[in-house]
Tab-separated table of C-alpha atoms in Angstrom:
chain	number	residue	atom	x	y	z
A	904	MET	CA	0.000	0.000	0.000
A	905	ILE	CA	2.765	2.457	0.921
A	906	LEU	CA	4.625	1.501	-2.274
A	907	ASP	CA	1.495	2.363	-4.290
A	908	ILE	CA	1.315	5.734	-2.541
A	909	SER	CA	4.969	6.407	-3.375
A	910	LEU	CA	4.362	5.533	-7.052
A	911	LYS	CA	1.301	7.813	-7.179
A	912	MET	CA	3.343	10.564	-5.570
A	913	LEU	CA	6.081	10.108	-8.192
A	914	ARG	CA	3.513	10.342	-10.999
A	915	ARG	CA	2.007	13.511	-9.514
A	916	VAL	CA	5.443	15.099	-9.155
A	917	SER	CA	6.190	14.331	-12.814
A	918	LYS	CA	2.817	15.725	-13.902
A	919	ALA	CA	3.254	18.889	-11.821
A	920	THR	CA	6.682	19.537	-13.351
A	921	TYR	CA	5.230	19.160	-16.867
A	922	THR	CA	2.273	21.478	-16.036
A	923	ILE	CA	4.495	24.205	-14.594
A	924	ASN	CA	6.801	24.005	-17.629
A	925	ASN	CA	3.858	24.382	-20.041
A	926	LEU	CA	2.395	27.247	-18.009
A	927	GLN	CA	5.678	29.140	-18.086
A	928	ASN	CA	5.923	28.829	-21.888
A	929	LYS	CA	2.301	29.895	-22.520
A	930	VAL	CA	2.114	32.984	-20.289
A	931	LYS	CA	3.604	36.130	-21.842
A	932	LEU	CA	3.271	39.720	-20.631
A	933	PRO	CA	1.863	42.392	-23.065
A	934	ASP	CA	4.150	45.303	-24.033
A	935	ARG	CA	1.996	47.915	-22.268
A	936	PHE	CA	2.858	46.392	-18.840
A	937	LYS	CA	6.646	46.527	-19.349
A	938	GLY	CA	8.453	48.665	-16.779
A	939	THR	CA	5.477	48.710	-14.380
A	940	ILE	CA	4.876	47.062	-11.044
A	941	ILE	CA	2.908	44.364	-12.862
A	942	GLU	CA	6.066	43.301	-14.698
A	943	THR	CA	7.946	43.106	-11.370
A	944	TRP	CA	5.116	41.064	-9.900
A	945	ALA	CA	5.064	38.758	-12.962
A	946	LYS	CA	8.857	38.240	-12.722
A	947	TYR	CA	8.487	37.339	-9.060
A	948	TRP	CA	5.870	34.684	-9.817
A	949	LYS	CA	7.846	33.405	-12.788
A	950	ASN	CA	10.954	32.943	-10.611
A	951	LEU	CA	8.808	31.283	-7.968
A	952	PHE	CA	7.487	28.824	-10.564
A	953	ILE	CA	11.037	28.135	-11.744
A	954	ASP	CA	12.131	27.416	-8.162
A	955	TYR	CA	9.211	25.061	-7.589
A	956	ARG	CA	9.806	23.343	-10.915
A	957	GLN	CA	13.420	22.730	-9.954
A	958	MET	CA	12.363	21.498	-6.528
A	959	LEU	CA	9.889	19.039	-8.074
A	960	GLN	CA	12.507	17.788	-10.544
A	961	ASP	CA	14.978	17.275	-7.683
A	962	LEU	CA	12.301	15.472	-5.693
A	963	ARG	CA	11.557	13.175	-8.625
A	964	THR	CA	15.267	12.442	-9.059
A	965	ASP	CA	15.669	11.717	-5.327
A	966	ILE	CA	12.688	9.350	-5.349
A	967	GLN	CA	14.075	7.467	-8.362
A	968	ASP	CA	17.615	7.322	-6.924
A	969	ASP	CA	16.660	6.150	-3.413
A	970	PRO	CA	13.155	4.626	-3.263
A	971	ARG	CA	13.688	3.292	0.273
A	972	LYS	CA	14.352	6.754	1.647
A	973	ALA	CA	11.318	8.086	-0.231
A	974	LEU	CA	9.196	5.275	1.185
A	975	LYS	CA	10.445	6.018	4.693
A	976	TRP	CA	9.662	9.731	4.420
A	977	THR	CA	6.268	9.044	2.849
A	978	THR	CA	5.428	6.724	5.744
A	979	ILE	CA	6.508	9.329	8.307
A	980	ILE	CA	4.488	12.085	6.639
A	981	ILE	CA	1.359	9.912	6.351
A	982	THR	CA	1.684	8.788	9.986
A	983	VAL	CA	2.077	12.347	11.289
A	984	ALA	CA	-0.857	13.526	9.143
A	985	ALA	CA	-3.072	10.687	10.415
A	986	LEU	CA	-2.118	11.357	14.056
A	987	THR	CA	-2.750	15.087	13.619
A	988	LYS	CA	-6.138	14.447	12.050
A	989	ASN	CA	-7.139	12.103	14.902
A	990	THR	CA	-6.059	14.389	17.757
A	991	PRO	CA	-9.108	14.830	20.017
A	992	ASN	CA	-10.398	18.299	20.853
A	993	GLU	CA	-12.003	19.836	23.934
A	994	PHE	CA	-15.510	18.939	22.744
A	995	ASP	CA	-14.469	15.272	22.627
A	996	PHE	CA	-13.185	15.571	26.193
A	997	ARG	CA	-16.412	17.117	27.470
A	998	ASP	CA	-18.438	14.571	25.539
A	999	ASP	CA	-16.482	11.669	27.073
A	1000	MET	CA	-16.839	13.177	30.538
A	1001	LYS	CA	-20.608	13.598	30.163
A	1002	LYS	CA	-21.087	10.078	28.784
A	1003	ILE	CA	-19.118	8.485	31.617
A	1004	THR	CA	-20.875	10.643	34.228
A	1005	ASN	CA	-24.271	9.542	32.868
A	1006	GLU	CA	-23.186	5.894	32.986
A	1007	VAL	CA	-21.845	6.252	36.555
A	1008	ILE	CA	-25.150	7.736	37.743
A	1009	LEU	CA	-26.930	4.515	36.734
A	1010	VAL	CA	-24.658	2.418	38.971
A	1011	SER	CA	-25.411	1.906	42.661
A	1012	GLU	CA	-23.271	3.956	45.053
A	1013	ASP	CA	-21.960	0.786	46.715
A	1014	CYS	CA	-20.613	-0.489	43.378
A	1015	ARG	CA	-18.962	2.746	42.197
A	1016	ASN	CA	-15.193	2.938	42.059
A	1017	PRO	CA	-14.082	5.769	44.418
A	1018	LYS	CA	-11.084	6.734	42.236
A	1019	SER	CA	-13.300	7.138	39.165
A	1020	ILE	CA	-15.824	9.215	41.107
A	1021	GLU	CA	-13.078	11.409	42.575
A	1022	HIS	CA	-11.588	12.047	39.130
A	1023	LEU	CA	-14.973	12.940	37.605
A	1024	ARG	CA	-15.710	15.294	40.517
A	1025	LEU	CA	-12.353	17.010	40.042
A	1026	LEU	CA	-13.093	17.544	36.334
A	1027	GLN	CA	-16.582	18.881	37.046
A	1028	GLN	CA	-15.206	21.216	39.715
A	1029	CYS	CA	-12.579	22.521	37.268
A	1030	TYR	CA	-15.257	23.195	34.644
A	1031	ASN	CA	-17.491	24.908	37.221
A	1032	GLU	CA	-14.621	27.158	38.314
A	1033	GLY	CA	-13.574	27.770	34.710
A	1034	ASN	CA	-9.911	26.943	35.271
A	1035	ILE	CA	-9.543	24.009	32.886
A	1036	HIS	CA	-7.915	24.720	29.515
A	1037	TYR	CA	-7.192	22.957	26.227
A	1038	ARG	CA	-3.896	23.000	24.303
A	1039	ASN	CA	-3.335	21.293	20.936
A	1040	LEU	CA	0.266	20.538	19.893
A	1041	GLY	CA	-0.512	18.843	16.582
A	1042	ILE	CA	-0.260	15.091	17.169
A	1043	ILE	CA	-0.982	15.390	20.916
A	1044	ALA	CA	-3.345	17.535	23.004
A	1045	PHE	CA	-3.516	18.421	26.687
A	1046	MET	CA	-6.200	19.410	29.171
A	1047	TYR	CA	-4.633	21.327	32.057
A	1048	THR	CA	-5.745	23.411	35.011
A	1049	SER	CA	-4.760	26.854	36.242
A	1050	ASP	CA	-5.096	28.549	39.626
A	1051	LEU	CA	-7.539	31.179	38.452
A	1052	ASN	CA	-10.285	31.608	35.911
A	1053	ALA	CA	-9.239	33.405	32.695
A	1054	SER	CA	-11.774	36.185	33.417
A	1055	CYS	CA	-10.400	36.730	36.945
A	1056	ASP	CA	-8.386	39.945	37.173
A	1057	LEU	CA	-6.584	39.490	40.479
A	1058	TYR	CA	-2.950	40.471	40.960
A	1059	LYS	CA	-1.992	36.806	41.235
A	1060	GLY	CA	-3.217	36.219	37.688
A	1061	GLN	CA	-1.314	39.222	36.273
A	1062	CYS	CA	2.060	39.034	38.039
A	1063	SER	CA	4.678	37.183	35.966
A	1064	TYR	CA	6.587	36.131	39.125
A	1065	LEU	CA	3.566	34.218	40.411
A	1066	GLN	CA	2.987	32.303	37.178
A	1067	PRO	CA	3.692	28.531	37.298
A	1068	THR	CA	7.061	27.297	36.064
A	1069	TYR	CA	7.413	24.671	33.324
A	1070	LEU	CA	8.137	21.930	35.870
A	1071	ASN	CA	5.086	22.939	37.858
A	1072	SER	CA	3.010	23.018	34.661
A	1073	LEU	CA	3.506	19.273	34.145
A	1074	SER	CA	1.699	18.538	37.412
A	1075	ARG	CA	-1.268	20.603	36.182
A	1076	ILE	CA	-1.972	18.331	33.220
A	1077	VAL	CA	-5.323	16.609	33.757
A	1078	ASP	CA	-5.480	14.564	30.568
A	1079	VAL	CA	-3.548	13.726	27.419
A	1080	GLY	CA	-5.261	13.296	24.047
A	1081	PHE	CA	-3.579	11.061	21.496
A	1082	MET	CA	-4.773	8.802	18.661
A	1083	GLY	CA	-8.401	9.864	18.981
A	1084	ARG	CA	-8.743	9.242	22.722
A	1085	TRP	CA	-8.362	11.074	26.016
A	1086	TRP	CA	-6.253	8.550	27.891
A	1087	ASN	CA	-6.396	9.610	31.541
A	1088	ILE	CA	-10.176	9.724	31.723
A	1089	TYR	CA	-10.306	6.412	29.843
A	1090	ILE	CA	-7.875	4.681	32.232
A	1091	LYS	CA	-9.360	6.108	35.437
A	1092	THR	CA	-12.977	5.344	34.523
A	1093	THR	CA	-12.636	1.973	32.793
A	1094	ASN	CA	-13.755	0.092	35.929
A	1095	TYR	CA	-16.113	2.752	37.252
A	1096	ASP	CA	-18.596	0.066	38.346
A	1097	VAL	CA	-16.079	-2.003	40.349
A	1098	ASN	CA	-15.550	-0.962	43.959
A	1099	PRO	CA	-12.390	-2.661	45.300
A	1100	GLU	CA	-13.333	-1.761	48.895
A	1101	THR	CA	-16.496	-3.881	48.939
A	1102	LYS	CA	-16.168	-7.597	49.566
């Protein structure tokens, strides 16, 4: 499958080089625009097309010379693109939290796992206080907490000396989103209906 993708990519590169070459030969500037800003602009785009044409020709040559390297890079690019596309967002997190909370409500209090309940209460408290935030880093996303709400205008929220350090920021991470799932909430609420304290 990856070999087919590499071959399709090679064909597209060849086609793009041919198209750019034809476009450069067909487009000519009328005499009335010579010496104007339009001519400067046209030269800029022409040089840009030449650069891209050369880049595509070099890419085609590299793919033909070393197909293993091209296959490796194609695999890396496809993997990163797939991971980036499947990174969960804050709506997914809230949706998971609501679904699990609704399922936990249906379970008897004696059967509920205290760790799962405690984690869900912490998340609900953070949302009620407005100090939970979302950060997307491409292939991975984080839900983290802060001391104060974003709309709070106290001195503690404004002073740069009172802001958390990077090492302290790691302890504020509530959940990590990767490969289409929020992992902390998944792990902590998998056995929400199993109470280890009851015998």
